[in-house]
PDB file of C-alpha atoms in Angstrom:
ATOM      1  CA  UNK A   1       0.000   0.000   0.000  1.00  0.00           C
ATOM      2  CA  UNK A   2       1.486   3.348  -1.063  1.00  0.00           C
ATOM      3  CA  UNK A   3       1.852   5.968   1.655  1.00  0.00           C
ATOM      4  CA  UNK A   4       1.155   9.659   1.122  1.00  0.00           C
ATOM      5  CA  UNK A   5       2.030  12.504   3.460  1.00  0.00           C
ATOM      6  CA  UNK A   6      -0.537  15.302   3.533  1.00  0.00           C
ATOM      7  CA  UNK A   7       0.251  18.708   5.032  1.00  0.00           C
ATOM      8  CA  UNK A   8      -2.937  20.647   5.677  1.00  0.00           C
ATOM      9  CA  UNK A   9      -5.125  17.563   5.791  1.00  0.00           C
ATOM     10  CA  UNK A  10      -7.582  18.868   8.385  1.00  0.00           C
ATOM     11  CA  UNK A  11      -9.173  21.678   6.355  1.00  0.00           C
ATOM     12  CA  UNK A  12     -12.201  21.561   4.033  1.00  0.00           C
ATOM     13  CA  UNK A  13     -10.414  20.049   1.029  1.00  0.00           C
ATOM     14  CA  UNK A  14      -7.931  18.120   3.165  1.00  0.00           C
ATOM     15  CA  UNK A  15     -10.545  16.181   5.137  1.00  0.00           C
ATOM     16  CA  UNK A  16     -12.238  15.007   1.978  1.00  0.00           C
ATOM     17  CA  UNK A  17      -8.960  14.178   0.271  1.00  0.00           C
ATOM     18  CA  UNK A  18      -7.766  12.029   3.184  1.00  0.00           C
ATOM     19  CA  UNK A  19     -11.045  10.106   3.128  1.00  0.00           C
ATOM     20  CA  UNK A  20     -11.005   9.724  -0.660  1.00  0.00           C
ATOM     21  CA  UNK A  21      -7.429   8.465  -0.847  1.00  0.00           C
ATOM     22  CA  UNK A  22      -8.038   5.902   1.889  1.00  0.00           C
ATOM     23  CA  UNK A  23     -11.116   4.680   0.020  1.00  0.00           C
ATOM     24  CA  UNK A  24      -9.099   4.090  -3.161  1.00  0.00           C
ATOM     25  CA  UNK A  25      -6.374   2.183  -1.339  1.00  0.00           C
ATOM     26  CA  UNK A  26      -3.722   4.633  -0.126  1.00  0.00           C
ATOM     27  CA  UNK A  27      -2.281   4.889   3.369  1.00  0.00           C
ATOM     28  CA  UNK A  28      -2.234   8.504   4.544  1.00  0.00           C
ATOM     29  CA  UNK A  29      -0.010  10.312   7.044  1.00  0.00           C
ATOM     30  CA  UNK A  30      -1.438  13.682   8.100  1.00  0.00           C
ATOM     31  CA  UNK A  31       0.678  16.509   9.536  1.00  0.00           C
ATOM     32  CA  UNK A  32      -1.115  18.569  12.165  1.00  0.00           C
ATOM     33  CA  UNK A  33      -0.244  20.912  15.015  1.00  0.00           C
ATOM     34  CA  UNK A  34      -2.391  18.897  17.410  1.00  0.00           C
ATOM     35  CA  UNK A  35      -2.315  15.174  16.625  1.00  0.00           C
ATOM     36  CA  UNK A  36      -5.502  13.321  17.473  1.00  0.00           C
ATOM     37  CA  UNK A  37      -5.702   9.819  18.809  1.00  0.00           C
ATOM     38  CA  UNK A  38      -8.892   9.308  16.810  1.00  0.00           C
ATOM     39  CA  UNK A  39      -7.124   7.644  13.901  1.00  0.00           C
ATOM     40  CA  UNK A  40      -8.767   5.055  11.725  1.00  0.00           C
ATOM     41  CA  UNK A  41      -7.672   2.406   9.296  1.00  0.00           C
ATOM     42  CA  UNK A  42      -5.371   3.791   6.628  1.00  0.00           C
ATOM     43  CA  UNK A  43      -4.586   7.094   8.372  1.00  0.00           C
ATOM     44  CA  UNK A  44      -2.212   8.347  11.068  1.00  0.00           C
ATOM     45  CA  UNK A  45      -1.605  11.827  12.510  1.00  0.00           C
ATOM     46  CA  UNK A  46       1.877  13.244  13.061  1.00  0.00           C
ATOM     47  CA  UNK A  47       2.847  16.496  14.741  1.00  0.00           C
ATOM     48  CA  UNK A  48       4.641  19.412  13.183  1.00  0.00           C
ATOM     49  CA  UNK A  49       5.360  22.902  14.486  1.00  0.00           C
ATOM     50  CA  UNK A  50       6.164  25.636  11.985  1.00  0.00           C
ATOM     51  CA  UNK A  51       7.338  28.098  14.637  1.00  0.00           C
ATOM     52  CA  UNK A  52       9.734  25.583  16.173  1.00  0.00           C
ATOM     53  CA  UNK A  53      10.697  24.310  12.714  1.00  0.00           C
ATOM     54  CA  UNK A  54      10.012  20.735  13.703  1.00  0.00           C
ATOM     55  CA  UNK A  55       8.345  17.702  12.087  1.00  0.00           C
ATOM     56  CA  UNK A  56       7.977  14.245  13.578  1.00  0.00           C
ATOM     57  CA  UNK A  57      10.396  12.387  11.311  1.00  0.00           C
ATOM     58  CA  UNK A  58       8.215   9.265  11.565  1.00  0.00           C
ATOM     59  CA  UNK A  59       5.701  11.054   9.352  1.00  0.00           C
ATOM     60  CA  UNK A  60       7.967  10.383   6.360  1.00  0.00           C
ATOM     61  CA  UNK A  61       8.342   6.639   6.980  1.00  0.00           C
ATOM     62  CA  UNK A  62       7.522   4.750   3.775  1.00  0.00           C
ATOM     63  CA  UNK A  63       6.287   7.953   2.076  1.00  0.00           C
ATOM     64  CA  UNK A  64       7.213   8.717  -1.536  1.00  0.00           C
ATOM     65  CA  UNK A  65       4.615  11.440  -2.236  1.00  0.00           C
ATOM     66  CA  UNK A  66       3.729  14.672  -0.433  1.00  0.00           C
ATOM     67  CA  UNK A  67       0.499  16.597  -0.934  1.00  0.00           C
ATOM     68  CA  UNK A  68       0.628  20.155   0.373  1.00  0.00           C
ATOM     69  CA  UNK A  69      -2.644  21.922   1.233  1.00  0.00           C
ATOM     70  CA  UNK A  70      -1.335  24.352   3.848  1.00  0.00           C
ATOM     71  CA  UNK A  71      -2.189  28.030   4.086  1.00  0.00           C
ATOM     72  CA  UNK A  72      -4.221  30.363   6.274  1.00  0.00           C
ATOM     73  CA  UNK A  73      -7.751  31.007   4.985  1.00  0.00           C
ATOM     74  CA  UNK A  74      -7.328  33.988   2.697  1.00  0.00           C
ATOM     75  CA  UNK A  75     -10.899  35.219   3.217  1.00  0.00           C
ATOM     76  CA  UNK A  76     -10.976  34.898   7.021  1.00  0.00           C
ATOM     77  CA  UNK A  77     -10.251  38.568   7.752  1.00  0.00           C
ATOM     78  CA  UNK A  78      -9.317  41.987   6.364  1.00  0.00           C
ATOM     79  CA  UNK A  79      -5.888  42.221   4.766  1.00  0.00           C
ATOM     80  CA  UNK A  80      -4.062  44.258   7.368  1.00  0.00           C
ATOM     81  CA  UNK A  81      -0.268  44.405   7.134  1.00  0.00           C
ATOM     82  CA  UNK A  82      -0.024  41.735   9.814  1.00  0.00           C
ATOM     83  CA  UNK A  83      -2.600  39.540   8.095  1.00  0.00           C
ATOM     84  CA  UNK A  84      -0.825  39.833   4.745  1.00  0.00           C
ATOM     85  CA  UNK A  85       2.364  38.547   6.326  1.00  0.00           C
ATOM     86  CA  UNK A  86       0.491  35.633   7.949  1.00  0.00           C
ATOM     87  CA  UNK A  87      -1.086  34.640   4.641  1.00  0.00           C
ATOM     88  CA  UNK A  88       2.273  34.535   2.895  1.00  0.00           C
ATOM     89  CA  UNK A  89       4.249  32.918   5.700  1.00  0.00           C
ATOM     90  CA  UNK A  90       1.664  30.190   6.298  1.00  0.00           C
ATOM     91  CA  UNK A  91       2.154  29.083   2.693  1.00  0.00           C
ATOM     92  CA  UNK A  92       5.877  29.587   2.229  1.00  0.00           C
ATOM     93  CA  UNK A  93       7.189  28.507   5.642  1.00  0.00           C
ATOM     94  CA  UNK A  94       5.361  25.173   5.531  1.00  0.00           C
ATOM     95  CA  UNK A  95       6.896  24.305   2.158  1.00  0.00           C
ATOM     96  CA  UNK A  96      10.311  25.541   3.274  1.00  0.00           C
ATOM     97  CA  UNK A  97      10.156  23.284   6.334  1.00  0.00           C
ATOM     98  CA  UNK A  98       9.111  20.252   4.284  1.00  0.00           C
ATOM     99  CA  UNK A  99      11.886  20.981   1.791  1.00  0.00           C
ATOM    100  CA  UNK A 100      14.431  21.302   4.603  1.00  0.00           C
ATOM    101  CA  UNK A 101      13.478  17.927   6.071  1.00  0.00           C
ATOM    102  CA  UNK A 102      13.511  16.131   2.742  1.00  0.00           C
ATOM    103  CA  UNK A 103      16.911  17.600   1.889  1.00  0.00           C
ATOM    104  CA  UNK A 104      18.595  17.241   5.292  1.00  0.00           C
ATOM    105  CA  UNK A 105      17.409  13.673   5.835  1.00  0.00           C
ATOM    106  CA  UNK A 106      17.961  12.643   2.190  1.00  0.00           C
ATOM    107  CA  UNK A 107      14.393  11.387   1.939  1.00  0.00           C
ATOM    108  CA  UNK A 108      13.330   9.701  -1.274  1.00  0.00           C
ATOM    109  CA  UNK A 109      10.342  11.789  -2.269  1.00  0.00           C
ATOM    110  CA  UNK A 110       9.315  11.091  -5.853  1.00  0.00           C
ATOM    111  CA  UNK A 111       6.447  13.545  -6.193  1.00  0.00           C
ATOM    112  CA  UNK A 112       4.957  16.578  -4.475  1.00  0.00           C
ATOM    113  CA  UNK A 113       1.548  17.992  -5.364  1.00  0.00           C
ATOM    114  CA  UNK A 114       1.250  21.534  -4.035  1.00  0.00           C
ATOM    115  CA  UNK A 115      -1.497  24.138  -4.043  1.00  0.00           C
ATOM    116  CA  UNK A 116      -1.935  27.519  -5.641  1.00  0.00           C
ATOM    117  CA  UNK A 117      -4.945  29.429  -6.951  1.00  0.00           C
ATOM    118  CA  UNK A 118      -6.289  31.086 -10.084  1.00  0.00           C
ATOM    119  CA  UNK A 119      -5.579  34.328  -8.262  1.00  0.00           C
ATOM    120  CA  UNK A 120      -2.123  33.885  -9.804  1.00  0.00           C
ATOM    121  CA  UNK A 121      -3.446  35.639 -12.920  1.00  0.00           C
ATOM    122  CA  UNK A 122      -4.631  38.710 -11.027  1.00  0.00           C
ATOM    123  CA  UNK A 123      -7.938  39.869  -9.568  1.00  0.00           C
ATOM    124  CA  UNK A 124      -9.651  41.655 -12.428  1.00  0.00           C
ATOM    125  CA  UNK A 125     -12.370  40.981 -14.947  1.00  0.00           C
ATOM    126  CA  UNK A 126     -11.449  40.556 -18.601  1.00  0.00           C
ATOM    127  CA  UNK A 127     -12.534  38.480 -21.582  1.00  0.00           C
ATOM    128  CA  UNK A 128      -9.062  36.914 -21.697  1.00  0.00           C
ATOM    129  CA  UNK A 129      -9.002  33.155 -21.009  1.00  0.00           C
ATOM    130  CA  UNK A 130      -5.928  32.489 -18.907  1.00  0.00           C
ATOM    131  CA  UNK A 131      -3.767  29.406 -19.387  1.00  0.00           C
ATOM    132  CA  UNK A 132      -0.857  28.110 -17.336  1.00  0.00           C
ATOM    133  CA  UNK A 133       1.514  30.065 -19.588  1.00  0.00           C
ATOM    134  CA  UNK A 134      -0.206  33.401 -18.887  1.00  0.00           C
ATOM    135  CA  UNK A 135       1.690  36.037 -16.954  1.00  0.00           C
ATOM    136  CA  UNK A 136       1.483  36.525 -13.217  1.00  0.00           C
ATOM    137  CA  UNK A 137      -0.825  39.355 -12.119  1.00  0.00           C
ATOM    138  CA  UNK A 138       0.335  42.437 -10.221  1.00  0.00           C
ATOM    139  CA  UNK A 139      -1.908  42.500  -7.131  1.00  0.00           C
ATOM    140  CA  UNK A 140      -1.661  40.946  -3.666  1.00  0.00           C
ATOM    141  CA  UNK A 141      -3.463  37.709  -4.584  1.00  0.00           C
ATOM    142  CA  UNK A 142      -1.158  37.220  -7.540  1.00  0.00           C
ATOM    143  CA  UNK A 143       1.896  37.884  -5.373  1.00  0.00           C
ATOM    144  CA  UNK A 144       0.810  35.286  -2.807  1.00  0.00           C
ATOM    145  CA  UNK A 145       0.397  32.674  -5.529  1.00  0.00           C
ATOM    146  CA  UNK A 146       3.763  33.513  -7.085  1.00  0.00           C
ATOM    147  CA  UNK A 147       5.791  33.081  -3.886  1.00  0.00           C
ATOM    148  CA  UNK A 148       3.683  30.036  -2.955  1.00  0.00           C
ATOM    149  CA  UNK A 149       4.591  28.345  -6.215  1.00  0.00           C
ATOM    150  CA  UNK A 150       8.243  29.334  -5.972  1.00  0.00           C
ATOM    151  CA  UNK A 151       8.433  27.661  -2.552  1.00  0.00           C
ATOM    152  CA  UNK A 152       7.025  24.442  -4.018  1.00  0.00           C
ATOM    153  CA  UNK A 153       9.364  24.479  -7.004  1.00  0.00           C
ATOM    154  CA  UNK A 154      12.350  24.041  -4.678  1.00  0.00           C
ATOM    155  CA  UNK A 155      11.581  20.329  -4.646  1.00  0.00           C
ATOM    156  CA  UNK A 156      12.589  20.027  -8.300  1.00  0.00           C
ATOM    157  CA  UNK A 157      16.204  20.578  -7.186  1.00  0.00           C
ATOM    158  CA  UNK A 158      15.866  17.406  -5.089  1.00  0.00           C
ATOM    159  CA  UNK A 159      14.664  15.368  -8.048  1.00  0.00           C
ATOM    160  CA  UNK A 160      11.013  15.286  -6.977  1.00  0.00           C
ATOM    161  CA  UNK A 161       8.394  15.733  -9.685  1.00  0.00           C
ATOM    162  CA  UNK A 162       6.629  18.933  -8.646  1.00  0.00           C
ATOM    163  CA  UNK A 163       2.993  19.476  -9.609  1.00  0.00           C
ATOM    164  CA  UNK A 164       1.151  22.694  -8.714  1.00  0.00           C
ATOM    165  CA  UNK A 165      -2.637  22.997  -8.918  1.00  0.00           C
ATOM    166  CA  UNK A 166      -4.027  26.481  -9.456  1.00  0.00           C
ATOM    167  CA  UNK A 167      -7.485  25.927  -8.031  1.00  0.00           C
ATOM    168  CA  UNK A 168     -10.665  27.784  -8.710  1.00  0.00           C
ATOM    169  CA  UNK A 169     -13.432  28.162  -6.114  1.00  0.00           C
ATOM    170  CA  UNK A 170     -14.120  24.691  -4.749  1.00  0.00           C
ATOM    171  CA  UNK A 171     -17.812  23.758  -4.720  1.00  0.00           C
ATOM    172  CA  UNK A 172     -18.620  21.221  -2.014  1.00  0.00           C
ATOM    173  CA  UNK A 173     -21.476  20.657   0.409  1.00  0.00           C
ATOM    174  CA  UNK A 174     -19.899  21.161   3.819  1.00  0.00           C
ATOM    175  CA  UNK A 175     -17.447  23.977   3.242  1.00  0.00           C
ATOM    176  CA  UNK A 176     -16.317  26.844   1.060  1.00  0.00           C
ATOM    177  CA  UNK A 177     -18.623  29.166  -0.819  1.00  0.00           C
ATOM    178  CA  UNK A 178     -21.471  26.653  -1.068  1.00  0.00           C
ATOM    179  CA  UNK A 179     -21.776  26.263   2.697  1.00  0.00           C
ATOM    180  CA  UNK A 180     -21.854  30.065   3.093  1.00  0.00           C
ATOM    181  CA  UNK A 181     -24.302  30.917   0.314  1.00  0.00           C
ATOM    182  CA  UNK A 182     -26.657  27.920   0.135  1.00  0.00           C
ATOM    183  CA  UNK A 183     -28.532  28.850   3.355  1.00  0.00           C
ATOM    184  CA  UNK A 184     -29.242  32.308   1.904  1.00  0.00           C
ATOM    185  CA  UNK A 185     -30.359  30.885  -1.436  1.00  0.00           C
ATOM    186  CA  UNK A 186     -32.737  28.508   0.377  1.00  0.00           C
ATOM    187  CA  UNK A 187     -34.453  31.613   1.756  1.00  0.00           C
ATOM    188  CA  UNK A 188     -34.751  33.106  -1.738  1.00  0.00           C
ATOM    189  CA  UNK A 189     -32.009  35.694  -1.206  1.00  0.00           C
ATOM    190  CA  UNK A 190     -29.961  36.807  -4.186  1.00  0.00           C
ATOM    191  CA  UNK A 191     -26.295  36.003  -3.440  1.00  0.00           C
ATOM    192  CA  UNK A 192     -24.731  37.799  -6.405  1.00  0.00           C
ATOM    193  CA  UNK A 193     -22.480  40.783  -5.735  1.00  0.00           C
ATOM    194  CA  UNK A 194     -21.301  43.847  -7.598  1.00  0.00           C
ATOM    195  CA  UNK A 195     -22.089  43.873 -11.299  1.00  0.00           C
ATOM    196  CA  UNK A 196     -22.422  40.087 -11.298  1.00  0.00           C
ATOM    197  CA  UNK A 197     -20.597  40.047 -14.623  1.00  0.00           C
ATOM    198  CA  UNK A 198     -17.309  38.928 -13.083  1.00  0.00           C
ATOM    199  CA  UNK A 199     -16.356  35.370 -13.983  1.00  0.00           C
ATOM    200  CA  UNK A 200     -16.113  32.743 -11.262  1.00  0.00           C
ATOM    201  CA  UNK A 201     -13.580  29.978 -12.055  1.00  0.00           C
ATOM    202  CA  UNK A 202     -14.719  26.957 -10.037  1.00  0.00           C
ATOM    203  CA  UNK A 203     -14.250  23.215  -9.611  1.00  0.00           C
ATOM    204  CA  UNK A 204     -16.423  20.646  -7.881  1.00  0.00           C
ATOM    205  CA  UNK A 205     -14.936  19.021  -4.805  1.00  0.00           C
ATOM    206  CA  UNK A 206     -15.598  15.590  -6.319  1.00  0.00           C
ATOM    207  CA  UNK A 207     -13.677  16.378  -9.506  1.00  0.00           C
ATOM    208  CA  UNK A 208     -10.840  17.881  -7.478  1.00  0.00           C
ATOM    209  CA  UNK A 209     -10.551  14.623  -5.525  1.00  0.00           C
ATOM    210  CA  UNK A 210     -10.485  12.686  -8.785  1.00  0.00           C
ATOM    211  CA  UNK A 211      -7.824  15.046 -10.135  1.00  0.00           C
ATOM    212  CA  UNK A 212      -5.522  14.280  -7.211  1.00  0.00           C
ATOM    213  CA  UNK A 213      -6.094  10.566  -7.749  1.00  0.00           C
ATOM    214  CA  UNK A 214      -5.383  10.992 -11.475  1.00  0.00           C
ATOM    215  CA  UNK A 215      -2.122  12.876 -10.845  1.00  0.00           C
ATOM    216  CA  UNK A 216      -0.912  10.281  -8.342  1.00  0.00           C
ATOM    217  CA  UNK A 217      -0.864   7.541 -10.980  1.00  0.00           C
ATOM    218  CA  UNK A 218       0.740   9.614 -13.739  1.00  0.00           C
ATOM    219  CA  UNK A 219       4.423   8.677 -13.956  1.00  0.00           C
ATOM    220  CA  UNK A 220       5.833  11.643 -15.849  1.00  0.00           C
ATOM    221  CA  UNK A 221       3.564  14.494 -14.813  1.00  0.00           C
ATOM    222  CA  UNK A 222       5.092  17.711 -13.481  1.00  0.00           C
ATOM    223  CA  UNK A 223       4.482  21.445 -13.768  1.00  0.00           C
ATOM    224  CA  UNK A 224       1.491  23.747 -13.227  1.00  0.00           C
ATOM    225  CA  UNK A 225      -2.128  22.819 -13.974  1.00  0.00           C
ATOM    226  CA  UNK A 226      -5.328  24.834 -13.659  1.00  0.00           C
ATOM    227  CA  UNK A 227      -7.866  22.980 -11.522  1.00  0.00           C
ATOM    228  CA  UNK A 228     -11.067  24.511 -12.877  1.00  0.00           C
ATOM    229  CA  UNK A 229     -14.227  23.103 -14.456  1.00  0.00           C
ATOM    230  CA  UNK A 230     -14.796  23.436 -18.231  1.00  0.00           C
ATOM    231  CA  UNK A 231     -17.816  25.709 -17.857  1.00  0.00           C
ATOM    232  CA  UNK A 232     -17.212  29.449 -17.605  1.00  0.00           C
ATOM    233  CA  UNK A 233     -19.846  31.158 -15.447  1.00  0.00           C
ATOM    234  CA  UNK A 234     -20.390  34.645 -14.070  1.00  0.00           C
ATOM    235  CA  UNK A 235     -21.388  35.469 -10.512  1.00  0.00           C
ATOM    236  CA  UNK A 236     -24.908  36.227 -11.778  1.00  0.00           C
ATOM    237  CA  UNK A 237     -25.043  32.783 -13.422  1.00  0.00           C
ATOM    238  CA  UNK A 238     -23.965  31.100 -10.206  1.00  0.00           C
ATOM    239  CA  UNK A 239     -26.493  32.985  -8.066  1.00  0.00           C
ATOM    240  CA  UNK A 240     -29.368  32.221 -10.456  1.00  0.00           C
ATOM    241  CA  UNK A 241     -28.552  28.511 -10.709  1.00  0.00           C
ATOM    242  CA  UNK A 242     -27.979  28.204  -6.955  1.00  0.00           C
ATOM    243  CA  UNK A 243     -31.404  29.715  -6.287  1.00  0.00           C
ATOM    244  CA  UNK A 244     -33.002  27.465  -8.895  1.00  0.00           C
ATOM    245  CA  UNK A 245     -31.403  24.357  -7.322  1.00  0.00           C
ATOM    246  CA  UNK A 246     -33.611  25.050  -4.283  1.00  0.00           C
ATOM    247  CA  UNK A 247     -36.676  25.904  -6.367  1.00  0.00           C
ATOM    248  CA  UNK A 248     -36.284  29.602  -5.606  1.00  0.00           C
ATOM    249  CA  UNK A 249     -36.165  32.847  -7.546  1.00  0.00           C
ATOM    250  CA  UNK A 250     -35.238  36.303  -6.308  1.00  0.00           C
ATOM    251  CA  UNK A 251     -36.009  39.820  -7.426  1.00  0.00           C
ATOM    252  CA  UNK A 252     -33.582  41.357  -4.941  1.00  0.00           C
ATOM    253  CA  UNK A 253     -30.713  43.415  -6.406  1.00  0.00           C
ATOM    254  CA  UNK A 254     -27.089  42.326  -6.220  1.00  0.00           C
ATOM    255  CA  UNK A 255     -25.188  43.371  -3.119  1.00  0.00           C
ATOM    256  CA  UNK A 256     -23.570  46.705  -4.138  1.00  0.00           C
ATOM    257  CA  UNK A 257     -19.798  46.839  -4.547  1.00  0.00           C
ATOM    258  CA  UNK A 258     -19.371  49.702  -2.083  1.00  0.00           C
ATOM    259  CA  UNK A 259     -20.862  47.648   0.753  1.00  0.00           C
ATOM    260  CA  UNK A 260     -18.382  44.843   0.192  1.00  0.00           C
ATOM    261  CA  UNK A 261     -15.544  47.344   0.016  1.00  0.00           C
ATOM    262  CA  UNK A 262     -16.641  48.872   3.316  1.00  0.00           C
ATOM    263  CA  UNK A 263     -16.927  45.461   4.959  1.00  0.00           C
ATOM    264  CA  UNK A 264     -13.837  43.759   3.566  1.00  0.00           C
ATOM    265  CA  UNK A 265     -11.558  46.461   2.205  1.00  0.00           C
ATOM    266  CA  UNK A 266      -9.126  45.276  -0.466  1.00  0.00           C
ATOM    267  CA  UNK A 267     -10.183  41.664   0.143  1.00  0.00           C
ATOM    268  CA  UNK A 268     -13.459  42.458  -1.642  1.00  0.00           C
ATOM    269  CA  UNK A 269     -11.688  42.036  -5.008  1.00  0.00           C
ATOM    270  CA  UNK A 270     -11.967  38.274  -4.475  1.00  0.00           C
ATOM    271  CA  UNK A 271     -15.735  38.595  -4.909  1.00  0.00           C
ATOM    272  CA  UNK A 272     -15.963  41.572  -7.246  1.00  0.00           C
ATOM    273  CA  UNK A 273     -13.450  40.537  -9.910  1.00  0.00           C
ATOM    274  CA  UNK A 274     -12.783  37.369 -11.890  1.00  0.00           C
ATOM    275  CA  UNK A 275     -11.775  36.106 -15.323  1.00  0.00           C
ATOM    276  CA  UNK A 276     -12.029  32.885 -17.282  1.00  0.00           C
ATOM    277  CA  UNK A 277      -9.389  30.180 -16.842  1.00  0.00           C
ATOM    278  CA  UNK A 278      -8.611  27.267 -19.179  1.00  0.00           C
ATOM    279  CA  UNK A 279      -8.341  23.631 -18.085  1.00  0.00           C
ATOM    280  CA  UNK A 280      -7.131  22.339 -21.472  1.00  0.00           C
ATOM    281  CA  UNK A 281      -3.728  21.295 -20.128  1.00  0.00           C
ATOM    282  CA  UNK A 282      -5.047  18.759 -17.596  1.00  0.00           C
ATOM    283  CA  UNK A 283      -7.735  17.535 -20.020  1.00  0.00           C
ATOM    284  CA  UNK A 284      -5.097  16.936 -22.691  1.00  0.00           C
ATOM    285  CA  UNK A 285      -3.455  14.466 -20.310  1.00  0.00           C
ATOM    286  CA  UNK A 286      -6.678  12.464 -20.288  1.00  0.00           C
ATOM    287  CA  UNK A 287      -8.405  13.777 -17.182  1.00  0.00           C
ATOM    288  CA  UNK A 288     -12.195  13.899 -17.478  1.00  0.00           C
ATOM    289  CA  UNK A 289     -14.490  16.137 -15.455  1.00  0.00           C
ATOM    290  CA  UNK A 290     -17.725  14.516 -14.257  1.00  0.00           C
ATOM    291  CA  UNK A 291     -19.491  17.429 -12.576  1.00  0.00           C
ATOM    292  CA  UNK A 292     -18.584  19.642 -15.514  1.00  0.00           C
ATOM    293  CA  UNK A 293     -21.398  22.189 -15.254  1.00  0.00           C
ATOM    294  CA  UNK A 294     -22.462  24.219 -12.263  1.00  0.00           C
ATOM    295  CA  UNK A 295     -25.975  22.781 -12.637  1.00  0.00           C
ATOM    296  CA  UNK A 296     -24.684  19.207 -12.204  1.00  0.00           C
ATOM    297  CA  UNK A 297     -22.431  20.198  -9.351  1.00  0.00           C
ATOM    298  CA  UNK A 298     -25.112  22.055  -7.397  1.00  0.00           C
ATOM    299  CA  UNK A 299     -27.640  19.277  -7.998  1.00  0.00           C
ATOM    300  CA  UNK A 300     -25.090  16.759  -6.726  1.00  0.00           C
ATOM    301  CA  UNK A 301     -24.413  18.707  -3.539  1.00  0.00           C
ATOM    302  CA  UNK A 302     -27.979  19.837  -2.831  1.00  0.00           C
ATOM    303  CA  UNK A 303     -29.314  16.257  -2.607  1.00  0.00           C
TER     304      UNK A 303
END
């Protein structure tokens, strides 16, 4: 049974990924600040401490693949100077520590799958469809993604195949944007914001799990891949279809931009701006999306 080490395995995506990988036959080691004794078949917790620069070395036993999902929630609070530093350090320092351990202990890691986001291309609305070869944006979100990816690419120098997933908004039942907006939509409240014309690159949680599984069995894969569904939708599209999935309609106006700017400051660009992103690169490798439209995804998660 192949063993995988997951850093950040206790968050929304991480919890589901641990469960999915165990179901398909992997053994999973999970790094956490507070190891739990509530382990189950196929999974073990191991402690790490970023401030003390320490990892339980036993976490790497028998492991040839690392999946990195670490990073403070970017939408959890206003982007103060202190918060900006936390957002960057939580992503970079975790990868630096993993890299240090792999290098210093001469660990045989064959592959690392690390995270990034479509924010790499910049937070603005345009008709451009961004691919993995598109340039890095020039705002804070883009900067975070750039340094995040650079930290992951260190592993190439150790001979590990490095794969980076630039994820769109993850649509899943018990977390993320769906968990926040579905209760409002059930009440018939319009959840669209600003002009509503901004694009919303997204991916279903189920397809994201399948993408990780797909990458794990690819021998020669490396590089950056956009993890987004084939369908391009706007915020207005999403709000309308979300309402319809609960048999609701709404005649309420979109939440005005100025309210979001007052509430969230610069962080509001995450909701008010967005462009289309291509997934052709991962599809050309043979990966197939199953919940490939927002209608199918929302139907799947609203059951």
